[in-house]
Short mmCIF file of C-alpha atoms in Angstrom, two decimals:
data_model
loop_
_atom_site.label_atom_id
_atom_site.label_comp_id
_atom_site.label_asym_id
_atom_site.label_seq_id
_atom_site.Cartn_x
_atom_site.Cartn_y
_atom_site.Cartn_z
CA UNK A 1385 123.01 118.89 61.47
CA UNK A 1386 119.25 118.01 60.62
CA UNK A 1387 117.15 120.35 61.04
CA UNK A 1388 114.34 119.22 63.40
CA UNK A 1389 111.03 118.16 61.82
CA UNK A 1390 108.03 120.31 63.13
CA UNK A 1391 105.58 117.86 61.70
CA UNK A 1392 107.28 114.59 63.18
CA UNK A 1393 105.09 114.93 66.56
CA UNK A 1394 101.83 115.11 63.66
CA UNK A 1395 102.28 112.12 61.47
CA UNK A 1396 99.99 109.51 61.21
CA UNK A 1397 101.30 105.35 63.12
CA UNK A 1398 104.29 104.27 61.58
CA UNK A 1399 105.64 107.70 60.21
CA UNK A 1400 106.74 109.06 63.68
CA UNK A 1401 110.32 108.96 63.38
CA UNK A 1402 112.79 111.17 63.27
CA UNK A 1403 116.23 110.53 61.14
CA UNK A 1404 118.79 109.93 64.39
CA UNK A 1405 121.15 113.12 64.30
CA UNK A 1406 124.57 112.71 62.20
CA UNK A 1407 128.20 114.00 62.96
CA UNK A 1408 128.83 117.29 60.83
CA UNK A 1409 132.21 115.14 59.69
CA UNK A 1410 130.63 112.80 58.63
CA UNK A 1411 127.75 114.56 56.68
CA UNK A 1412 130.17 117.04 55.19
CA UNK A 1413 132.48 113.91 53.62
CA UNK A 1414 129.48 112.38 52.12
CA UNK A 1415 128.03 115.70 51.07
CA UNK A 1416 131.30 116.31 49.26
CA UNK A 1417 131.11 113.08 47.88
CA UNK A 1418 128.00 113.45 46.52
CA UNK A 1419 127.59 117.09 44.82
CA UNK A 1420 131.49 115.87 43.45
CA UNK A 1421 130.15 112.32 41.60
CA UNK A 1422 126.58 114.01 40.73
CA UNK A 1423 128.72 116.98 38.69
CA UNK A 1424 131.02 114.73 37.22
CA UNK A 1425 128.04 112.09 36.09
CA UNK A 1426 125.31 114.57 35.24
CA UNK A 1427 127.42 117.82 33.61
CA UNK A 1428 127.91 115.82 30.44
CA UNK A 1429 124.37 114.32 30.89
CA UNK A 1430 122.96 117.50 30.73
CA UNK A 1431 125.40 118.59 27.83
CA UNK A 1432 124.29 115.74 26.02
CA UNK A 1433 120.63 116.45 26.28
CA UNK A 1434 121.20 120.34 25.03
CA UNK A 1435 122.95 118.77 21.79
CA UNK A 1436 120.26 116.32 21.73
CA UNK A 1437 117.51 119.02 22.04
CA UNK A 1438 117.39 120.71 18.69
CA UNK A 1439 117.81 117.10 16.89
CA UNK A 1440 115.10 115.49 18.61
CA UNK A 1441 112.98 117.26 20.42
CA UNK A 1442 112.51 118.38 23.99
CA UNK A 1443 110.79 115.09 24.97
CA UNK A 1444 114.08 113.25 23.66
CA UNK A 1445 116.51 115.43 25.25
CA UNK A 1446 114.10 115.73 28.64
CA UNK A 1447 114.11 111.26 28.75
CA UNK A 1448 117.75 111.08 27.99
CA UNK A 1449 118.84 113.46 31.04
CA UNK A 1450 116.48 112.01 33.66
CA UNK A 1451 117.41 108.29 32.41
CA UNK A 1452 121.10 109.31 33.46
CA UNK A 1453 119.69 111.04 36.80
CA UNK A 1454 117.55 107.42 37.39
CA UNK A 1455 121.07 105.43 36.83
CA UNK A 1456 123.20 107.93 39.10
CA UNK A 1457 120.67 107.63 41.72
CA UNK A 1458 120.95 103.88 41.60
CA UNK A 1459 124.96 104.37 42.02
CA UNK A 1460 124.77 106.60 44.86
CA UNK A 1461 123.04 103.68 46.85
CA UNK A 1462 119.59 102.34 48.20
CA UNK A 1463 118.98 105.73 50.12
CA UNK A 1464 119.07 107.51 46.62
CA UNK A 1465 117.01 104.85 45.32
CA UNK A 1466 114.34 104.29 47.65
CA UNK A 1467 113.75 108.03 47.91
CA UNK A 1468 113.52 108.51 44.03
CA UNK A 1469 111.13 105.28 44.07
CA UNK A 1470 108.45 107.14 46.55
CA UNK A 1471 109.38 110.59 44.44
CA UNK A 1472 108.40 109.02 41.34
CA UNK A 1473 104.98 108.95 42.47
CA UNK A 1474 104.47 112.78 42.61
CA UNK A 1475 103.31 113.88 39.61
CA UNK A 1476 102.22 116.77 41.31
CA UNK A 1477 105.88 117.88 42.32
CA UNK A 1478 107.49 116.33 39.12
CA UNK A 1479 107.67 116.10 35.82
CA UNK A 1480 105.84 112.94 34.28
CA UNK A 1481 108.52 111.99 32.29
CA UNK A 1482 110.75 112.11 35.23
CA UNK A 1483 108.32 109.95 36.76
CA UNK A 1484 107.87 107.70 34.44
CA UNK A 1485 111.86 106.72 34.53
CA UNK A 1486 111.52 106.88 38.39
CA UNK A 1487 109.37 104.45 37.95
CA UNK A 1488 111.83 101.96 37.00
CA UNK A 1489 113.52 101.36 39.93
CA UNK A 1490 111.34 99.28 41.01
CA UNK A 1491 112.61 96.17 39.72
CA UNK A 1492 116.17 97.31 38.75
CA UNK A 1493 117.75 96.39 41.72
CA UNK A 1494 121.15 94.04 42.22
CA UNK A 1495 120.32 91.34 44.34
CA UNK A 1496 122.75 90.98 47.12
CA UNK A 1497 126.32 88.60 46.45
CA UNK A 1498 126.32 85.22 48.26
CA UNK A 1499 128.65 86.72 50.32
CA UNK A 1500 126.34 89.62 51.79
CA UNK A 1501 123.50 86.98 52.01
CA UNK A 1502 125.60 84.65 54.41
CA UNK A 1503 126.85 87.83 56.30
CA UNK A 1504 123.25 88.74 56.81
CA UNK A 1505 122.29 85.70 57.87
CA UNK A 1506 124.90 85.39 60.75
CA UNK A 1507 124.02 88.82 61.76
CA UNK A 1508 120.58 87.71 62.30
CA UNK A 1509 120.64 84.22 63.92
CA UNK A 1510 124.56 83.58 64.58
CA UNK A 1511 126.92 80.87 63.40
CA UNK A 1512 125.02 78.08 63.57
CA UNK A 1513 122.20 79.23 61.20
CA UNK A 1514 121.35 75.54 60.38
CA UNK A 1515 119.97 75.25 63.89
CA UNK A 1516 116.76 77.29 62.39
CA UNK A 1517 117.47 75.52 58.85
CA UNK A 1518 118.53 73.04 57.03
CA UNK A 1519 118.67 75.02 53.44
CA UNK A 1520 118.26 78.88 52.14
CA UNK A 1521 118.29 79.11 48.54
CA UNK A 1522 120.96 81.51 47.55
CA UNK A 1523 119.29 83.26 44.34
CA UNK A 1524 116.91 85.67 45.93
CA UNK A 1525 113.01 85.46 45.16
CA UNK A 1526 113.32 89.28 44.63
CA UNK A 1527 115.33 91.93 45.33
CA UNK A 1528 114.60 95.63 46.11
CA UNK A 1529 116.93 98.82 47.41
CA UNK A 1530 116.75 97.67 50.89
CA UNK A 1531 116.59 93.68 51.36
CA UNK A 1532 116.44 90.35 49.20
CA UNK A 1533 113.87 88.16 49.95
CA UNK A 1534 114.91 83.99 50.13
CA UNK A 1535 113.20 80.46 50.22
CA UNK A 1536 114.25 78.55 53.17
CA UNK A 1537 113.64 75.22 54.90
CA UNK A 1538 112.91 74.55 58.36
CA UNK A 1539 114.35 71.34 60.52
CA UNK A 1540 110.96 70.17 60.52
CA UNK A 1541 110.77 70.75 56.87
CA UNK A 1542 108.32 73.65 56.60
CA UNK A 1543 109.40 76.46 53.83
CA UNK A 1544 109.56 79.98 55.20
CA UNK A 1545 110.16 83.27 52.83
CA UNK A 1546 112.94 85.31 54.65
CA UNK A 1547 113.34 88.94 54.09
CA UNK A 1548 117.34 89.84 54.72
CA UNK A 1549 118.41 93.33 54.99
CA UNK A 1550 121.30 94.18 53.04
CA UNK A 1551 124.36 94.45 55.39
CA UNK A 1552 125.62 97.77 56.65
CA UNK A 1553 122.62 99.64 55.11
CA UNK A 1554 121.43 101.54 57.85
CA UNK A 1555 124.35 103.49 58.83
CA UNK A 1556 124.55 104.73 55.15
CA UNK A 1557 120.54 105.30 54.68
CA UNK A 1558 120.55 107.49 57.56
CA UNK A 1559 123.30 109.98 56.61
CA UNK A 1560 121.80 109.96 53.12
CA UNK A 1561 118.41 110.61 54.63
CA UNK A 1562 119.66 112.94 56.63
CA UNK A 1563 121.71 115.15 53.70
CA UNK A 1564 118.79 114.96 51.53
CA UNK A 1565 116.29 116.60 54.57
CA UNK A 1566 119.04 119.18 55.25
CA UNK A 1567 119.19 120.04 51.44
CA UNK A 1568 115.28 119.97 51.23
CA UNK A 1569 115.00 122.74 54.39
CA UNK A 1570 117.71 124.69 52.58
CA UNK A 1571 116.30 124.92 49.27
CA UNK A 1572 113.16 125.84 50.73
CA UNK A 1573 114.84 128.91 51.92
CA UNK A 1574 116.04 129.58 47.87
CA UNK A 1575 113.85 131.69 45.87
CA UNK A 1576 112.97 128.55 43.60
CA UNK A 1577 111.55 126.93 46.63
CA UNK A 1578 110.07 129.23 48.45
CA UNK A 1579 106.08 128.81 48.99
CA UNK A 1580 106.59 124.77 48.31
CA UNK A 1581 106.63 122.52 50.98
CA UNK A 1582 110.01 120.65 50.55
CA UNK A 1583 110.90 120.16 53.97
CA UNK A 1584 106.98 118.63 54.75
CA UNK A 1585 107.17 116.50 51.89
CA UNK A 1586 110.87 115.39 52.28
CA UNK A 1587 110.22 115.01 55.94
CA UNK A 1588 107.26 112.81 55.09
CA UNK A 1589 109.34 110.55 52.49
CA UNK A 1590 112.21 109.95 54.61
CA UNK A 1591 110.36 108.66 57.44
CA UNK A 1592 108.21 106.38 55.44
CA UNK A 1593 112.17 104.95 54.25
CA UNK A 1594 113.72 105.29 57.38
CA UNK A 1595 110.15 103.28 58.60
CA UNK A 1596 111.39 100.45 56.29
CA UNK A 1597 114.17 99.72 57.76
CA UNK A 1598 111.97 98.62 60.91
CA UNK A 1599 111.32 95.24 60.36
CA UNK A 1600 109.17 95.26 64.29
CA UNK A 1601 107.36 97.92 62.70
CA UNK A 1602 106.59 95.95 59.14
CA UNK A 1603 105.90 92.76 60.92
CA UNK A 1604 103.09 94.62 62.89
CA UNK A 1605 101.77 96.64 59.48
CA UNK A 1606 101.45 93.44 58.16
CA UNK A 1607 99.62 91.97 60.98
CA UNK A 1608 97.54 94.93 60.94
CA UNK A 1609 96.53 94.05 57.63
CA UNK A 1610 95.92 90.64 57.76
CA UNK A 1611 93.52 91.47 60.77
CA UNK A 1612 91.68 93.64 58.39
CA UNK A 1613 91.29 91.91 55.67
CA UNK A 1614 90.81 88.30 57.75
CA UNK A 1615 87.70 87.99 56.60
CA UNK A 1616 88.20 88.48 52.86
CA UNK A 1617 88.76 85.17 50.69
CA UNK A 1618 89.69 87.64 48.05
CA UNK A 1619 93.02 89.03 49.67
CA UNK A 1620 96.10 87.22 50.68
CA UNK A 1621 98.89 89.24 53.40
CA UNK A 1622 101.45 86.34 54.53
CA UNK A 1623 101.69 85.63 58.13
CA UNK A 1624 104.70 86.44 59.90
CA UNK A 1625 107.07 83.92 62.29
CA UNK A 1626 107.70 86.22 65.32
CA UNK A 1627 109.91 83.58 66.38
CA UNK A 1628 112.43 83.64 63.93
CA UNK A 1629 112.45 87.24 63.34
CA UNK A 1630 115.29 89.23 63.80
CA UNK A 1631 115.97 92.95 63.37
CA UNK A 1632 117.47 92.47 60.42
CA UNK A 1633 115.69 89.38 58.79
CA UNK A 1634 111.87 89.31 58.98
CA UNK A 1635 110.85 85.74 58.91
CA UNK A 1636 106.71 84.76 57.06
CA UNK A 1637 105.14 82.18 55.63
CA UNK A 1638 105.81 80.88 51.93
CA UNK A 1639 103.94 81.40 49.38
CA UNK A 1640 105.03 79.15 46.05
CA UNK A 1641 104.82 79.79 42.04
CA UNK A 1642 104.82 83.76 43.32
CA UNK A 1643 106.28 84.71 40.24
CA UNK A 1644 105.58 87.92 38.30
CA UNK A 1645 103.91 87.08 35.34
CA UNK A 1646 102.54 89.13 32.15
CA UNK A 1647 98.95 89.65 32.11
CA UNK A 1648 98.65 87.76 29.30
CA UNK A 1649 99.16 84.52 31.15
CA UNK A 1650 96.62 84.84 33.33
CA UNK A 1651 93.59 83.78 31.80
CA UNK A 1652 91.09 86.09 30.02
CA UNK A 1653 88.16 85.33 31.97
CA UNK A 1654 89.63 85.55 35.47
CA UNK A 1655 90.99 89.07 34.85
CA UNK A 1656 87.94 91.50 34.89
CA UNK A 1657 87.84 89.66 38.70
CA UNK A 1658 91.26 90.07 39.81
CA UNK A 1659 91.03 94.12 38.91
CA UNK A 1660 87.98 94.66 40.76
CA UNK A 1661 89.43 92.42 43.67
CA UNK A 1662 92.44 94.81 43.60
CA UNK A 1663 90.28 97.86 43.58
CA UNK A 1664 87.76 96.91 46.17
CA UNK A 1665 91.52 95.94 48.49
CA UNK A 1666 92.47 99.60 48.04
CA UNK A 1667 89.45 101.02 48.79
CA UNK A 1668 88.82 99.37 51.93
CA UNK A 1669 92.49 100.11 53.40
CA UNK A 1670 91.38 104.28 51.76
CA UNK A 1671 87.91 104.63 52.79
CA UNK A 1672 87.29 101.89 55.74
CA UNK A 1673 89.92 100.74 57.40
CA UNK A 1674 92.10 103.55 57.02
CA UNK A 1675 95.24 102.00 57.44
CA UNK A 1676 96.60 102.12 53.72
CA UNK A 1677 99.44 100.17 51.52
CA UNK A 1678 101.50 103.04 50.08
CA UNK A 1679 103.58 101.33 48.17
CA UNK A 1680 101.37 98.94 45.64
CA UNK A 1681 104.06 98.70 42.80
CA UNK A 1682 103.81 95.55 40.40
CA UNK A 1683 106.91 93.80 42.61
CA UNK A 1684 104.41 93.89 46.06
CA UNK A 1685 101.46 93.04 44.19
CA UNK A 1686 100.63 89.49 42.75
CA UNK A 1687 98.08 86.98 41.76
CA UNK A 1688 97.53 83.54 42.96
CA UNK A 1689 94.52 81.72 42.09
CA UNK A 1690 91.32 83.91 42.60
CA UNK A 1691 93.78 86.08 45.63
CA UNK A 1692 95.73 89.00 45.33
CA UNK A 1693 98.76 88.74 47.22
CA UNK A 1694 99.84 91.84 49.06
CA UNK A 1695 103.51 92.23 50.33
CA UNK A 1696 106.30 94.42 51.69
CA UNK A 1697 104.15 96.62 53.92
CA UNK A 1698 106.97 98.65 55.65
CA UNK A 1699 105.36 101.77 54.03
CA UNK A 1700 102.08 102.07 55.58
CA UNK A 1701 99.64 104.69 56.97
CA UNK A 1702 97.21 104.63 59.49
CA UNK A 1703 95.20 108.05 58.51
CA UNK A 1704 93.88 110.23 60.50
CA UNK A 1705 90.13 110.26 60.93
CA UNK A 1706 89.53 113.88 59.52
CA UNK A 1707 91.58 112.37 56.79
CA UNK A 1708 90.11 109.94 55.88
CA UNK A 1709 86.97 111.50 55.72
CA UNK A 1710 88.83 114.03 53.17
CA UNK A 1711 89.30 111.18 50.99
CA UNK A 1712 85.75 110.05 51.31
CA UNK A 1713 84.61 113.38 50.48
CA UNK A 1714 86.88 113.55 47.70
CA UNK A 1715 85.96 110.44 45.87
CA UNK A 1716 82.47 110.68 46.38
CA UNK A 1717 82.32 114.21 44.96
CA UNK A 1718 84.04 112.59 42.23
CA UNK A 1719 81.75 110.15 41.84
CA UNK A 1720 78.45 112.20 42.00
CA UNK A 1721 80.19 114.62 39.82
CA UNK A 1722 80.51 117.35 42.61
CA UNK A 1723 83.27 119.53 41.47
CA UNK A 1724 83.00 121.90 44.11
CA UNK A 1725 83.10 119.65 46.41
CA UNK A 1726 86.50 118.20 46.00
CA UNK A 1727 88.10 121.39 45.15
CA UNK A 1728 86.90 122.77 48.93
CA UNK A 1729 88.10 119.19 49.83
CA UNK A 1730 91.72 119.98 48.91
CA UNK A 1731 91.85 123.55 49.63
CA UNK A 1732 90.79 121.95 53.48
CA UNK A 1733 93.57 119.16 53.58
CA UNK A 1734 96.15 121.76 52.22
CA UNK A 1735 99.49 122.15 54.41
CA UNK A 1736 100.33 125.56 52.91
CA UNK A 1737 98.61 128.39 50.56
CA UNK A 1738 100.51 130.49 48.63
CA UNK A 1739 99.08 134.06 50.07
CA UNK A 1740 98.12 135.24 46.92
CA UNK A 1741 96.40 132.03 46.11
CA UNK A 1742 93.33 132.54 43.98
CA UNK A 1743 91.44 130.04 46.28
CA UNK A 1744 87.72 130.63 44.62
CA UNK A 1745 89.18 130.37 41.07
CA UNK A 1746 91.40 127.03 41.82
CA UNK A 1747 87.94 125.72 42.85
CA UNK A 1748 86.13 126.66 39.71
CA UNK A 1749 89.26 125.11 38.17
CA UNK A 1750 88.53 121.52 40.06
CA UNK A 1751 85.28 121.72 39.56
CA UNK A 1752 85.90 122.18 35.44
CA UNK A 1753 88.25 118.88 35.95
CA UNK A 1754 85.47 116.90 37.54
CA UNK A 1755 82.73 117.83 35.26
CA UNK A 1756 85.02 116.96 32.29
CA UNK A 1757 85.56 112.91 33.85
CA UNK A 1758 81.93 112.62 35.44
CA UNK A 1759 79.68 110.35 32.99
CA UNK A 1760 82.78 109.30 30.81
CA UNK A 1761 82.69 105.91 29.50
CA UNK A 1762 84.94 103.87 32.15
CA UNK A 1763 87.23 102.69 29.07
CA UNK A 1764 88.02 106.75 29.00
CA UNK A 1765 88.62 107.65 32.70
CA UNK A 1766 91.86 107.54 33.59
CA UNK A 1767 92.69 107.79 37.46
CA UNK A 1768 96.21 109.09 36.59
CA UNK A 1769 95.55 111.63 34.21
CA UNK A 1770 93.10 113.05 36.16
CA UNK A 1771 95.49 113.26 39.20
CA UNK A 1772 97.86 114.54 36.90
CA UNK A 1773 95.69 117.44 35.86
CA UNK A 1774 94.85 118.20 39.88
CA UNK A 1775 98.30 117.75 40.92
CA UNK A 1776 99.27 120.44 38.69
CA UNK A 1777 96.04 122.91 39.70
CA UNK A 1778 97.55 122.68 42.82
CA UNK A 1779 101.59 123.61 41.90
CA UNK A 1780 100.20 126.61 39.10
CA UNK A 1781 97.88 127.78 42.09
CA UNK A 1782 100.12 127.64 44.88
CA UNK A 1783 98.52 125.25 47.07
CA UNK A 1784 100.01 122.03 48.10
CA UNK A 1785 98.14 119.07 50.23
CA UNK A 1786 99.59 117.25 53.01
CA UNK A 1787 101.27 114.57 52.43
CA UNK A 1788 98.96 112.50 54.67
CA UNK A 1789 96.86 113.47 51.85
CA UNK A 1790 98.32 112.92 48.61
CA UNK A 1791 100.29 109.68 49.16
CA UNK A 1792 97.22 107.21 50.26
CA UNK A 1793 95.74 108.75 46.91
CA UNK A 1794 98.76 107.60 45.13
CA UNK A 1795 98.90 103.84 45.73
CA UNK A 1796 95.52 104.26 43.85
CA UNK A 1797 97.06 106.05 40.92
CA UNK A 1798 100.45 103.49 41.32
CA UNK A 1799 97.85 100.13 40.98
CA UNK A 1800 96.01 102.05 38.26
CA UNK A 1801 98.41 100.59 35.20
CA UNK A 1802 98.56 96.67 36.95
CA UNK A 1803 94.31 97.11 37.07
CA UNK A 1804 93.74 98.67 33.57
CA UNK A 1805 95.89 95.87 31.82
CA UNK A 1806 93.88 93.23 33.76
CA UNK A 1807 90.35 94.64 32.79
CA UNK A 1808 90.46 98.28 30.68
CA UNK A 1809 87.11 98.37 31.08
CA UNK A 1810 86.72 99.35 34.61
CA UNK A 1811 84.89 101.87 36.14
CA UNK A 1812 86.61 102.95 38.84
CA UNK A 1813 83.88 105.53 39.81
CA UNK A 1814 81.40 103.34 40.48
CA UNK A 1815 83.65 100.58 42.15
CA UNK A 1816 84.15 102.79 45.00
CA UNK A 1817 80.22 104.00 45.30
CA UNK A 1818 79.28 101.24 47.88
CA UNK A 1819 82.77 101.80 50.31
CA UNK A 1820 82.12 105.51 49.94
CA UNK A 1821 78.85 106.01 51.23
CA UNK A 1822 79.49 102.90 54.15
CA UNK A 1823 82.44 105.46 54.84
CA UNK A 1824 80.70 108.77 54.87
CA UNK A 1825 77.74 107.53 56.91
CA UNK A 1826 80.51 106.40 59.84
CA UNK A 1827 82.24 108.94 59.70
CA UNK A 1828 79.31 111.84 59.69
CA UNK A 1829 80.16 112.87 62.92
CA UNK A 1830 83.53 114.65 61.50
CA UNK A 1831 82.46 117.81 60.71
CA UNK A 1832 84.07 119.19 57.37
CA UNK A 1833 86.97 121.93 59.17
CA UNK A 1834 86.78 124.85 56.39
CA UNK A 1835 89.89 127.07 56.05
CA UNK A 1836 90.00 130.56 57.10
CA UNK A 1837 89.98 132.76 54.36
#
């Protein structure tokens, strides 16, 4: 059975939610099922990569085994693949290179058969579909782990974007969520895992997936941020069409020609405005609004015109206040150059110290990081290698932030590689200057809560 989440009564809106409680049958036969087609898929990858090592390096041999994990986690289904999508952004936890082929499933996802798109669509709105419309395109407008997304045509003749769960998914999800929260309490029992947070952090990820699978609870994240940013001309969130939602299907407006395109179409002198438009979005949601995107991959972010379209908000935050003045703390040390100041900042919104932690020396440590990137041309500052550098501070001295914490930080880093190929130039220091001091002047009254000890 799953263990019970002590942090599930603590999460920020729209991570509350505890994975529903499985049969032990039923958990053991996929458990089974799973440790048998992982040893029989990844033994020989891993044999592979030890004959591969002394050829071609450890790098070689390191890619080739965690390409093979990537494409087994894709065949063990969208629970596998969602989870390794979020995963994939914690360089902290990870390696980068495992990261880095995380990062691919993304947009390496089957679209559904017409056959599981006409299912869907009778589960949501019954046999006569046509009532609601007269056409839905059967090649999806893109496809991820856990629905397709399709043009259709209202009787009146108004196009509407509908997002269709994939059939059956949500029995499967939760017993996959489920075995991977057991496995992630267990292992933090194991001598390997002991002193890292694995049941916090998988806790934290399988909500946010489980929390996709709510389609009430997208539709109001999405709301939420169109209400925030309603008075932007800079920032496009597509309204939603309570009316024909459905549990399964959630029903918003159309947006045409939202295609992905290279950078390189986009012309040269509307770029440098797009990046800082896409900046100054993420900001606001970190420092201001604090309800926060987590999920800004290149397939939910797009350009049309002078807008940057924003979709798929099923994983959002809303962050706690003390949190959010963390973050404002954080950045603004950065900015200033105040390296002491973000490593106390960290040590503060830590979930667990190791208790031999060298606390004053991991500070020193920060503080090194921060005086090494403050004053750097902007061309030279890069938002990912620095959290790269902190993330792993943190694992080599044994303290590990919340992940209320780090995963609002990480949509920054995750938009950092769709901003620097729009404009390489940008300083993302002093973009976030102006929200950081309009966000530590509100939110003065939160005193700074230092740690014991």
């Amino acid at each position: 059975m799953l263990p019970e989440n002590p942090l599930a009564g603590d999460r920020p809106a729209g991570l509350s939610r505890t994975i529903p409680r499985q049969s032990r049958l039923a958990m053991a036969t996929r458990g089974a099922f799973v440790v048998a087609s992982s040893a029989a898929y990844l033994l020989p990858a891993a044999a592979g990569a030890a004959v591969l090592r002394p050829l071609r390096g450890r790098t070689a041999a390191a890619r080739f085994f965690y390409r093979r994990l990537v494409r087994h986690l894709q065949r063990l289904g969208p629970a596998p693949v969602k989870f390794g999508q979020i995963m994939g952004t914690r360089r902290d936890l990870l390696p980068p290179l495992l990261c880095d082929e995380l990062g691919r499933l993304h947009d390496r996802v089957r679209p559904m058969s017409g056959r599981q798109v006409r299912r869907a669509l009778r589960e949501a709105y019954g046999p006569d579909v046509t009532r609601h419309f007269t056409e839905v395109e059967a090649t999806a407008r893109a496809s991820g782990s856990i629905a397709g997304v399709y043009r259709a045509v209202r009787p009146d003749g108004r196009e509407v974007a509908l997002k269709l769960q994939r059939p059956g998914i949500r029995r499967r999800m939760v017993l996959d969520l489920a075995l991977i929260h057991g496995a992630a309490a267990l292992a933090e029992k194991l001598p390997p895992g002991r002193g890292v947070p694995l049941a916090e952090l998988t806790g934290f990820v399988c909500a946010a997936v489980l929390g996709q699978l709510d389609f009430a609870g997208e539709r109001a994240n999405l709301a939420e941020l169109r209400r925030n940013f309603a008075e932007s001309d800079n920032v496009w969130i597509p309204a939603t069409l309570p009316e024909l939602c459905r549990p399964n299907c959630l029903a918003m407006e159309f947006i045409p020609d939202l295609v992905a395109r290279p950078v390189a179409e986009i012309d040269p002198a509307r770029r440098p405005r797009l990046a800082a438009r896409t900046v100054s979005a993420v900001y606001q949601m970190l420092f201001l609004d604090g309800f926060v995107h987590c999920d800004l991959h290149p397939g939910n972010v797009y350009f049309k015109g002078p807008r940057v379209v924003v979709l798929d908000a099923g994983f959002s935050i809303r962050l706690d206040p003390t949190v959010r003045r963390q973050f404002a703390d954080f950045f603004l040390g950065l900015a200033l150059g105040r390296g002491r100041q973000c490593g106390e900042v960290v040590v503060d919104s830590a979930v667990r110290v190791a208790p031999d932690a060298d606390v004053e020396g991991f500070i020193g440590r920060v503080a090194e990081l921060v005086k090494r990137n403050t004053g750097v041309p902007a061309k030279e500052f890069q938002l990912t290698r620095f959290g790269t550098e902190l993330f792993t501070l943190q694992r080599d001295f044994g303290l590990y932030a919340a992940s209320e914490f780090v995963f609002p930080l990480l949509s920054l880093l995750v938009i950092e590689g769709t901003v620097r190929d729009l404009d390489p130039d940008i300083d993302f220091q002093a973009a976030a200057r102006p929200m950081l001091l309009r966000a530590a002047a509100e939110t003065a009254h939160l005193a700074p809560q230092r740690r014991a000890g």
